[in-house]
């Protein structure tokens, strides 16, 4: 029995990992603090929000779509959840409401894309304005402060020394990995992204599959929002600015094809850590903002070139 | 220990920067080589670069080790948080934060507190839990401009506001200060108040459209200088430079040039270099154990053709003198 | 024979560790039609793709008219006088027929700046007139039916005054009439000294057209034959390495109605179609290209929505929609394998399991081991070569891809199978296997519909034949009446528009 | 001879036009100034920069790619051109240099995409950081003022009462239309975007075609930068923020498919005017900031739905 699909996965992900090791190696040499345990935990913690968003983005991208609206969806979930908590609702209710808002936004994106027959890029571009506007209107533009300590404790605690957000995102990543690789939904996502027409004729529930992808993306945006909510202790309607670009970059660095049909959870996670490590290392080296921007641009492209060079060996 | 959430414009426990020396004496000695750091919004805007210059001036004078970092772009909230967190572990004696939003640096503030690193909130967005804040009164920017119209255009008339990014604290406060003050005067009407997202191009377009609709407009107030300079071009293109007064906010060097050239009517300068100097001085005083009020207000002045040369100096001592004389 | 027009010597090619051509030689004389034969995956397309510059050989040499040439790109091949008709349609749907025919080498005017569409269309029309005058050179190619698109591909190869034309299954979706026109065109070409390399799985065509043939098996040259000296079974034996038994029609039809279709209508394409299908029956559907056979299958399978009419299975009307029809036991093997059939990057096993993921999962988790085992059983049964069910389906030859798609419905335990051109592009060996499979399915009580443009196939397989004409079912022929003449009589409209 | 390709084009574009008429109609009713000649000219003038960018974007999208880096490319061209002018170089030299910078950036994008084999989205996402960083480093972050009046007169003049930028963009649009519909390059672009494999096999110079698309996009970004430079009188390194989204939205509203192979110059122009009219109308009505954002999101989606409803009749 050949193991080729597995080898395939491993080789792609190995390329991404190689990129991470290279970047990590350079920083380790340049600044001694980089490789210390607290700093590595720090990088993981800082990458956790992007990772949360990027998990959903990866599923959406695999299904052949894209979700530009994640940031504003996060903001809308955050302000609704926070308003409920501040208004005295039990934490569980507020959390569920935030998740509900995220999934509702995802549902709306998904419905416009599937039943409306619109292009995902343009639907979620519209959503980018729409959901942000709703968050601003809901709050009148001012942040909501005064979240209960019980809620904040959830995100600021640690489990065996690992910050809770990292634990939560690790669990979600495991779930996403299982969904993608071990469930019918995962197969459907790859089939729909790989060849929607063939999938439809084969009886794949194309509409439901896409709806699921966007709803998962919305829900994960809400989770990211809740994590950040706990960390900040405040819900801002401007939360989530530019999150979509970071998440897409992470997924792409991790080997997802924006044409759909291909992507890897492990690759995406490594992609997130690459971006986080980059930011961390550049700050530690006290690189000026303009040069940080320069380095970000270069590293994204170089990471892709490394990935590409590794993938090339598979004969793609 | 429990602080009320800070509102920098309304906090009663405050003082003006000019009283620092009188009330708390000369600058205390700081051990040479002490590490201080600043985390600012972005370097793409001259305002924040100038603030850093102010920090650097003091750091150099006192012989401190100094690091100044900023997010990669305006609005990069998490990026700025990462930077702030990454600095906390580096053994700084004090950190000066200018956050992107009111909330985005809260975790860093808490982490710093846990690590025993004092934090000073410098300008613009206000961290509600900040123990100390140095900066100007955002609302005052708009009030200053409105006051100019009330004083110089006694007949009243139509005015318009070009706002910054929706949802940003400074934009909201500046607009509110202007609109509330000028409306209270009775004979002015704010006929348009629209966002241009800090963009010169969008400000140009919005101003052109507004002039189309209200040919008898007498003035614009823009939430920052970049947008004001866009408005100036639109006003000139419409041939209404004589009729329409244009004001900005911040006092960047291009605004000064435009005021000298007679293009821009005025700006509310909040003297970022001086603000930076004052901020680091306050930080060092706090380090030395001085018990300063929670808010130290930094200077701000309406700059027009009348007084532009007074304020257009890079000699901070002279500037301090001029402001103190006001 | 004179000097060879084309000589390929010792051509080798590997994909990663897999060597697919092992030093293959091929010699084609001037004015000759030379067959290139072999089972699916034997390496025929690979040879022709090397010849036409689409891929590079790892080793070997090519000579045209005795002079060695290096062919590094499609342009290089064209410069050497080589044109090719590709096995898969290679067209840009948004561009017009003429634009597609001149793709990559447009005619220009105004100093080369502007595409001379007028002349392109005139010349395209002239070439197409020999094959199918009904094709409008100014229409977007995406609007044409598959058969017409294939004719456009043939026309494209005829445009450039090539000395060598390689045809990789040019007739896979053509009707006999269109094939006859192609025969005349090829005769005219060879009379002018043009050489043709002809790849086809249809033995009758090969024996009609070719003078000689080279036979490949597993990437090696088995031999070259003079067609006049051999019989089809001999050639087939060379291809597959064993003798294939010829079988005749066997019926397993019962009187029990499985499916009743009534009044099915969609625009002009299908109008008021109605028939019944019985348990164990193989129902053939014949008709000219564009007569609406594919559309009828899509309506029954729920892929397209019918404007009127019902599909009743086991006495119950099944609502519209693919999923509803699949749950009722229907399965469609579509006409365009690449576009409608396969998910290229996914393994064969997954492609097979798509409609039946429910069978391969428990508590929402895929039972991967069970899936792979089933896939190996089902695909092993169908002689998938190589039997690597975890390899991406895109790396298999067309015939083997088709097997996986048929296996899809076997795994899903569909009761009624709709085959739309099931053996298009499939070699004789596999074809016999698929016929046997269809018979086995019928014997097990499945109901089967086979749409085919190959009349021998329809006749060989069917218990009854529906003949379609201009969107309507023109006739239903019971067993004894199934003859080529009868089918043709009902298929051809009284007055052609 | 049937005219189906033309009919096809017209029907699609008609859908977009219908959207424009609807939006225009609503504003005309709500604010009387909207339909006056000066205001309509104003809308055209304000749309001209986006139109210039969107023309290049349309060609890139048709070729199956995307160019997220247009804004920063414009900024880099602007600051280089402005620095030369302020440094005393002749206007023509500065203009050519700006165009050269734009084309060079486009070339770099194109090379990474074609020879590097990377995904356009990710290459130009990297470019988004990279070129912005270069512009910021080049200027130290400060705008460049003091452009010669001769240069500014070019963009601020009018021709027969029509502002020069509008004239320039109209000419460029005509050129783009000719390139797309009448030249070999246009065919190649459609072929590469419609079916890259078929294009390659038919001997279409795929690499050169894509390079051309990205270089044209870069050059048009430079033109847009020059127009804005003249109008604002200053070159800002932060110029062009979010231009890519406006341009993509315009192209998509105009019927371009982000999957490649389809798009229309006329549609894109109408799309630009829709977005320009929207902004203009909302400003005229003095709609509050949050509601402007809301309206933008809703209109983008509604415009797409109208377009889709019209296109649906073609059976796509
Ligand atoms: N890109 C590829 N990667 C890996 N293997 C390939 C690739 N393309 C073709 N092959 C393999 O090369 C072999 C020869 O394929 P080829 O397409 O030449 O066969 P063929 O004789 O044309 O078959 P058919 O009659 O089905 O068209 C097959 O085993 C096929 O799986
Ligand atoms: N996508 C489409 N757009 C427009 N017309 C179509 C489309 N698909 C099919 N048709 C038309 O529907 C009719 C029936 O076509 P269909 O493909 O069902 O015929 P067929 O007998 O299966 O022929 P073929 O051998 O080409 O598959 C034809 O007149 C064809 O032109
Ligand atoms: Mg083949
Ligand atoms: Mg058919």
JSON list of C-alpha atoms in Angstrom, two decimals, chain D residues 135-230:
[
{"chain": "D", "resi": 135, "resn": "UNK", "atom": "CA", "xyz": [8.53, 54.53, -0.96]},
{"chain": "D", "resi": 136, "resn": "UNK", "atom": "CA", "xyz": [8.70, 55.27, 2.77]},
{"chain": "D", "resi": 137, "resn": "UNK", "atom": "CA", "xyz": [12.43, 54.64, 2.96]},
{"chain": "D", "resi": 138, "resn": "UNK", "atom": "CA", "xyz": [13.06, 56.74, -0.14]},
{"chain": "D", "resi": 139, "resn": "UNK", "atom": "CA", "xyz": [11.27, 59.75, 1.34]},
{"chain": "D", "resi": 140, "resn": "UNK", "atom": "CA", "xyz": [11.89, 59.09, 5.01]},
{"chain": "D", "resi": 141, "resn": "UNK", "atom": "CA", "xyz": [8.12, 59.15, 5.32]},
{"chain": "D", "resi": 142, "resn": "UNK", "atom": "CA", "xyz": [7.66, 62.82, 4.47]},
{"chain": "D", "resi": 143, "resn": "UNK", "atom": "CA", "xyz": [5.63, 64.03, 1.49]},
{"chain": "D", "resi": 144, "resn": "UNK", "atom": "CA", "xyz": [7.52, 65.78, -1.29]},
{"chain": "D", "resi": 145, "resn": "UNK", "atom": "CA", "xyz": [6.19, 69.26, -2.01]},
{"chain": "D", "resi": 146, "resn": "UNK", "atom": "CA", "xyz": [7.02, 71.99, -4.45]},
{"chain": "D", "resi": 147, "resn": "UNK", "atom": "CA", "xyz": [6.18, 70.45, -7.80]},
{"chain": "D", "resi": 148, "resn": "UNK", "atom": "CA", "xyz": [6.74, 72.78, -10.77]},
{"chain": "D", "resi": 149, "resn": "UNK", "atom": "CA", "xyz": [3.65, 74.67, -11.90]},
{"chain": "D", "resi": 150, "resn": "UNK", "atom": "CA", "xyz": [4.22, 73.50, -15.44]},
{"chain": "D", "resi": 151, "resn": "UNK", "atom": "CA", "xyz": [3.58, 69.95, -14.35]},
{"chain": "D", "resi": 152, "resn": "UNK", "atom": "CA", "xyz": [0.58, 70.79, -12.25]},
{"chain": "D", "resi": 153, "resn": "UNK", "atom": "CA", "xyz": [-0.97, 72.73, -15.11]},
{"chain": "D", "resi": 154, "resn": "UNK", "atom": "CA", "xyz": [-0.98, 69.49, -17.12]},
{"chain": "D", "resi": 155, "resn": "UNK", "atom": "CA", "xyz": [-3.38, 67.75, -14.78]},
{"chain": "D", "resi": 156, "resn": "UNK", "atom": "CA", "xyz": [-5.39, 70.75, -13.70]},
{"chain": "D", "resi": 157, "resn": "UNK", "atom": "CA", "xyz": [-6.22, 72.02, -17.17]},
{"chain": "D", "resi": 158, "resn": "UNK", "atom": "CA", "xyz": [-9.26, 71.17, -19.21]},
{"chain": "D", "resi": 159, "resn": "UNK", "atom": "CA", "xyz": [-9.90, 70.25, -22.83]},
{"chain": "D", "resi": 160, "resn": "UNK", "atom": "CA", "xyz": [-13.16, 71.63, -24.20]},
{"chain": "D", "resi": 161, "resn": "UNK", "atom": "CA", "xyz": [-14.38, 71.95, -20.63]},
{"chain": "D", "resi": 162, "resn": "UNK", "atom": "CA", "xyz": [-13.48, 68.38, -19.72]},
{"chain": "D", "resi": 163, "resn": "UNK", "atom": "CA", "xyz": [-10.77, 68.03, -17.05]},
{"chain": "D", "resi": 164, "resn": "UNK", "atom": "CA", "xyz": [-7.51, 66.70, -18.48]},
{"chain": "D", "resi": 165, "resn": "UNK", "atom": "CA", "xyz": [-7.40, 63.66, -16.17]},
{"chain": "D", "resi": 166, "resn": "UNK", "atom": "CA", "xyz": [-10.74, 62.56, -17.55]},
{"chain": "D", "resi": 167, "resn": "UNK", "atom": "CA", "xyz": [-9.44, 63.04, -21.08]},
{"chain": "D", "resi": 168, "resn": "UNK", "atom": "CA", "xyz": [-6.27, 61.10, -20.34]},
{"chain": "D", "resi": 169, "resn": "UNK", "atom": "CA", "xyz": [-8.13, 58.22, -18.76]},
{"chain": "D", "resi": 170, "resn": "UNK", "atom": "CA", "xyz": [-10.64, 58.15, -21.61]},
{"chain": "D", "resi": 171, "resn": "UNK", "atom": "CA", "xyz": [-7.79, 57.84, -24.09]},
{"chain": "D", "resi": 172, "resn": "UNK", "atom": "CA", "xyz": [-6.15, 55.13, -22.00]},
{"chain": "D", "resi": 173, "resn": "UNK", "atom": "CA", "xyz": [-9.47, 53.30, -21.78]},
{"chain": "D", "resi": 174, "resn": "UNK", "atom": "CA", "xyz": [-9.83, 53.42, -25.53]},
{"chain": "D", "resi": 175, "resn": "UNK", "atom": "CA", "xyz": [-6.31, 52.03, -25.86]},
{"chain": "D", "resi": 176, "resn": "UNK", "atom": "CA", "xyz": [-7.04, 49.29, -23.36]},
{"chain": "D", "resi": 177, "resn": "UNK", "atom": "CA", "xyz": [-10.22, 48.45, -25.22]},
{"chain": "D", "resi": 178, "resn": "UNK", "atom": "CA", "xyz": [-8.33, 48.17, -28.49]},
{"chain": "D", "resi": 179, "resn": "UNK", "atom": "CA", "xyz": [-5.60, 46.07, -26.87]},
{"chain": "D", "resi": 180, "resn": "UNK", "atom": "CA", "xyz": [-8.14, 43.72, -25.35]},
{"chain": "D", "resi": 181, "resn": "UNK", "atom": "CA", "xyz": [-10.47, 43.35, -28.28]},
{"chain": "D", "resi": 182, "resn": "UNK", "atom": "CA", "xyz": [-8.37, 43.93, -31.36]},
{"chain": "D", "resi": 183, "resn": "UNK", "atom": "CA", "xyz": [-4.78, 42.89, -30.78]},
{"chain": "D", "resi": 184, "resn": "UNK", "atom": "CA", "xyz": [-2.97, 39.60, -30.39]},
{"chain": "D", "resi": 185, "resn": "UNK", "atom": "CA", "xyz": [-2.08, 40.58, -26.84]},
{"chain": "D", "resi": 186, "resn": "UNK", "atom": "CA", "xyz": [-5.77, 40.88, -25.99]},
{"chain": "D", "resi": 187, "resn": "UNK", "atom": "CA", "xyz": [-6.41, 37.40, -27.33]},
{"chain": "D", "resi": 188, "resn": "UNK", "atom": "CA", "xyz": [-3.45, 36.07, -25.42]},
{"chain": "D", "resi": 189, "resn": "UNK", "atom": "CA", "xyz": [-4.70, 37.64, -22.20]},
{"chain": "D", "resi": 190, "resn": "UNK", "atom": "CA", "xyz": [-8.11, 36.02, -22.62]},
{"chain": "D", "resi": 191, "resn": "UNK", "atom": "CA", "xyz": [-6.50, 32.72, -23.57]},
{"chain": "D", "resi": 192, "resn": "UNK", "atom": "CA", "xyz": [-4.07, 32.67, -20.66]},
{"chain": "D", "resi": 193, "resn": "UNK", "atom": "CA", "xyz": [-6.85, 33.53, -18.22]},
{"chain": "D", "resi": 194, "resn": "UNK", "atom": "CA", "xyz": [-9.47, 31.34, -19.85]},
{"chain": "D", "resi": 195, "resn": "UNK", "atom": "CA", "xyz": [-7.40, 28.19, -20.23]},
{"chain": "D", "resi": 196, "resn": "UNK", "atom": "CA", "xyz": [-3.70, 28.51, -19.48]},
{"chain": "D", "resi": 197, "resn": "UNK", "atom": "CA", "xyz": [-2.95, 24.95, -20.50]},
{"chain": "D", "resi": 198, "resn": "UNK", "atom": "CA", "xyz": [-4.60, 25.33, -23.89]},
{"chain": "D", "resi": 199, "resn": "UNK", "atom": "CA", "xyz": [-2.78, 28.61, -24.38]},
{"chain": "D", "resi": 200, "resn": "UNK", "atom": "CA", "xyz": [0.57, 27.03, -23.62]},
{"chain": "D", "resi": 201, "resn": "UNK", "atom": "CA", "xyz": [-0.04, 24.08, -25.91]},
{"chain": "D", "resi": 202, "resn": "UNK", "atom": "CA", "xyz": [-1.10, 26.40, -28.71]},
{"chain": "D", "resi": 203, "resn": "UNK", "atom": "CA", "xyz": [2.14, 28.30, -28.45]},
{"chain": "D", "resi": 204, "resn": "UNK", "atom": "CA", "xyz": [0.77, 31.44, -26.82]},
{"chain": "D", "resi": 205, "resn": "UNK", "atom": "CA", "xyz": [3.73, 33.17, -25.15]},
{"chain": "D", "resi": 206, "resn": "UNK", "atom": "CA", "xyz": [2.20, 32.70, -21.72]},
{"chain": "D", "resi": 207, "resn": "UNK", "atom": "CA", "xyz": [5.08, 34.19, -19.77]},
{"chain": "D", "resi": 208, "resn": "UNK", "atom": "CA", "xyz": [5.35, 37.28, -21.92]},
{"chain": "D", "resi": 209, "resn": "UNK", "atom": "CA", "xyz": [1.60, 37.78, -21.85]},
{"chain": "D", "resi": 210, "resn": "UNK", "atom": "CA", "xyz": [1.48, 37.75, -18.07]},
{"chain": "D", "resi": 211, "resn": "UNK", "atom": "CA", "xyz": [4.52, 39.97, -17.85]},
{"chain": "D", "resi": 212, "resn": "UNK", "atom": "CA", "xyz": [2.80, 42.41, -20.17]},
{"chain": "D", "resi": 213, "resn": "UNK", "atom": "CA", "xyz": [-0.33, 42.43, -18.03]},
{"chain": "D", "resi": 214, "resn": "UNK", "atom": "CA", "xyz": [1.56, 43.20, -14.83]},
{"chain": "D", "resi": 215, "resn": "UNK", "atom": "CA", "xyz": [3.75, 45.78, -16.52]},
{"chain": "D", "resi": 216, "resn": "UNK", "atom": "CA", "xyz": [0.73, 47.53, -17.98]},
{"chain": "D", "resi": 217, "resn": "UNK", "atom": "CA", "xyz": [-0.85, 47.49, -14.53]},
{"chain": "D", "resi": 218, "resn": "UNK", "atom": "CA", "xyz": [2.32, 48.99, -13.07]},
{"chain": "D", "resi": 219, "resn": "UNK", "atom": "CA", "xyz": [2.50, 51.64, -15.76]},
{"chain": "D", "resi": 220, "resn": "UNK", "atom": "CA", "xyz": [-1.14, 52.59, -15.25]},
{"chain": "D", "resi": 221, "resn": "UNK", "atom": "CA", "xyz": [-0.56, 52.80, -11.52]},
{"chain": "D", "resi": 222, "resn": "UNK", "atom": "CA", "xyz": [2.21, 55.27, -12.35]},
{"chain": "D", "resi": 223, "resn": "UNK", "atom": "CA", "xyz": [-0.14, 57.27, -14.57]},
{"chain": "D", "resi": 224, "resn": "UNK", "atom": "CA", "xyz": [-2.70, 57.40, -11.78]},
{"chain": "D", "resi": 225, "resn": "UNK", "atom": "CA", "xyz": [0.06, 58.51, -9.45]},
{"chain": "D", "resi": 226, "resn": "UNK", "atom": "CA", "xyz": [1.08, 61.30, -11.83]},
{"chain": "D", "resi": 227, "resn": "UNK", "atom": "CA", "xyz": [-2.50, 62.51, -12.16]},
{"chain": "D", "resi": 228, "resn": "UNK", "atom": "CA", "xyz": [-2.92, 62.59, -8.41]},
{"chain": "D", "resi": 229, "resn": "UNK", "atom": "CA", "xyz": [0.49, 64.19, -8.03]},
{"chain": "D", "resi": 230, "resn": "UNK", "atom": "CA", "xyz": [-0.61, 67.06, -10.22]}
]
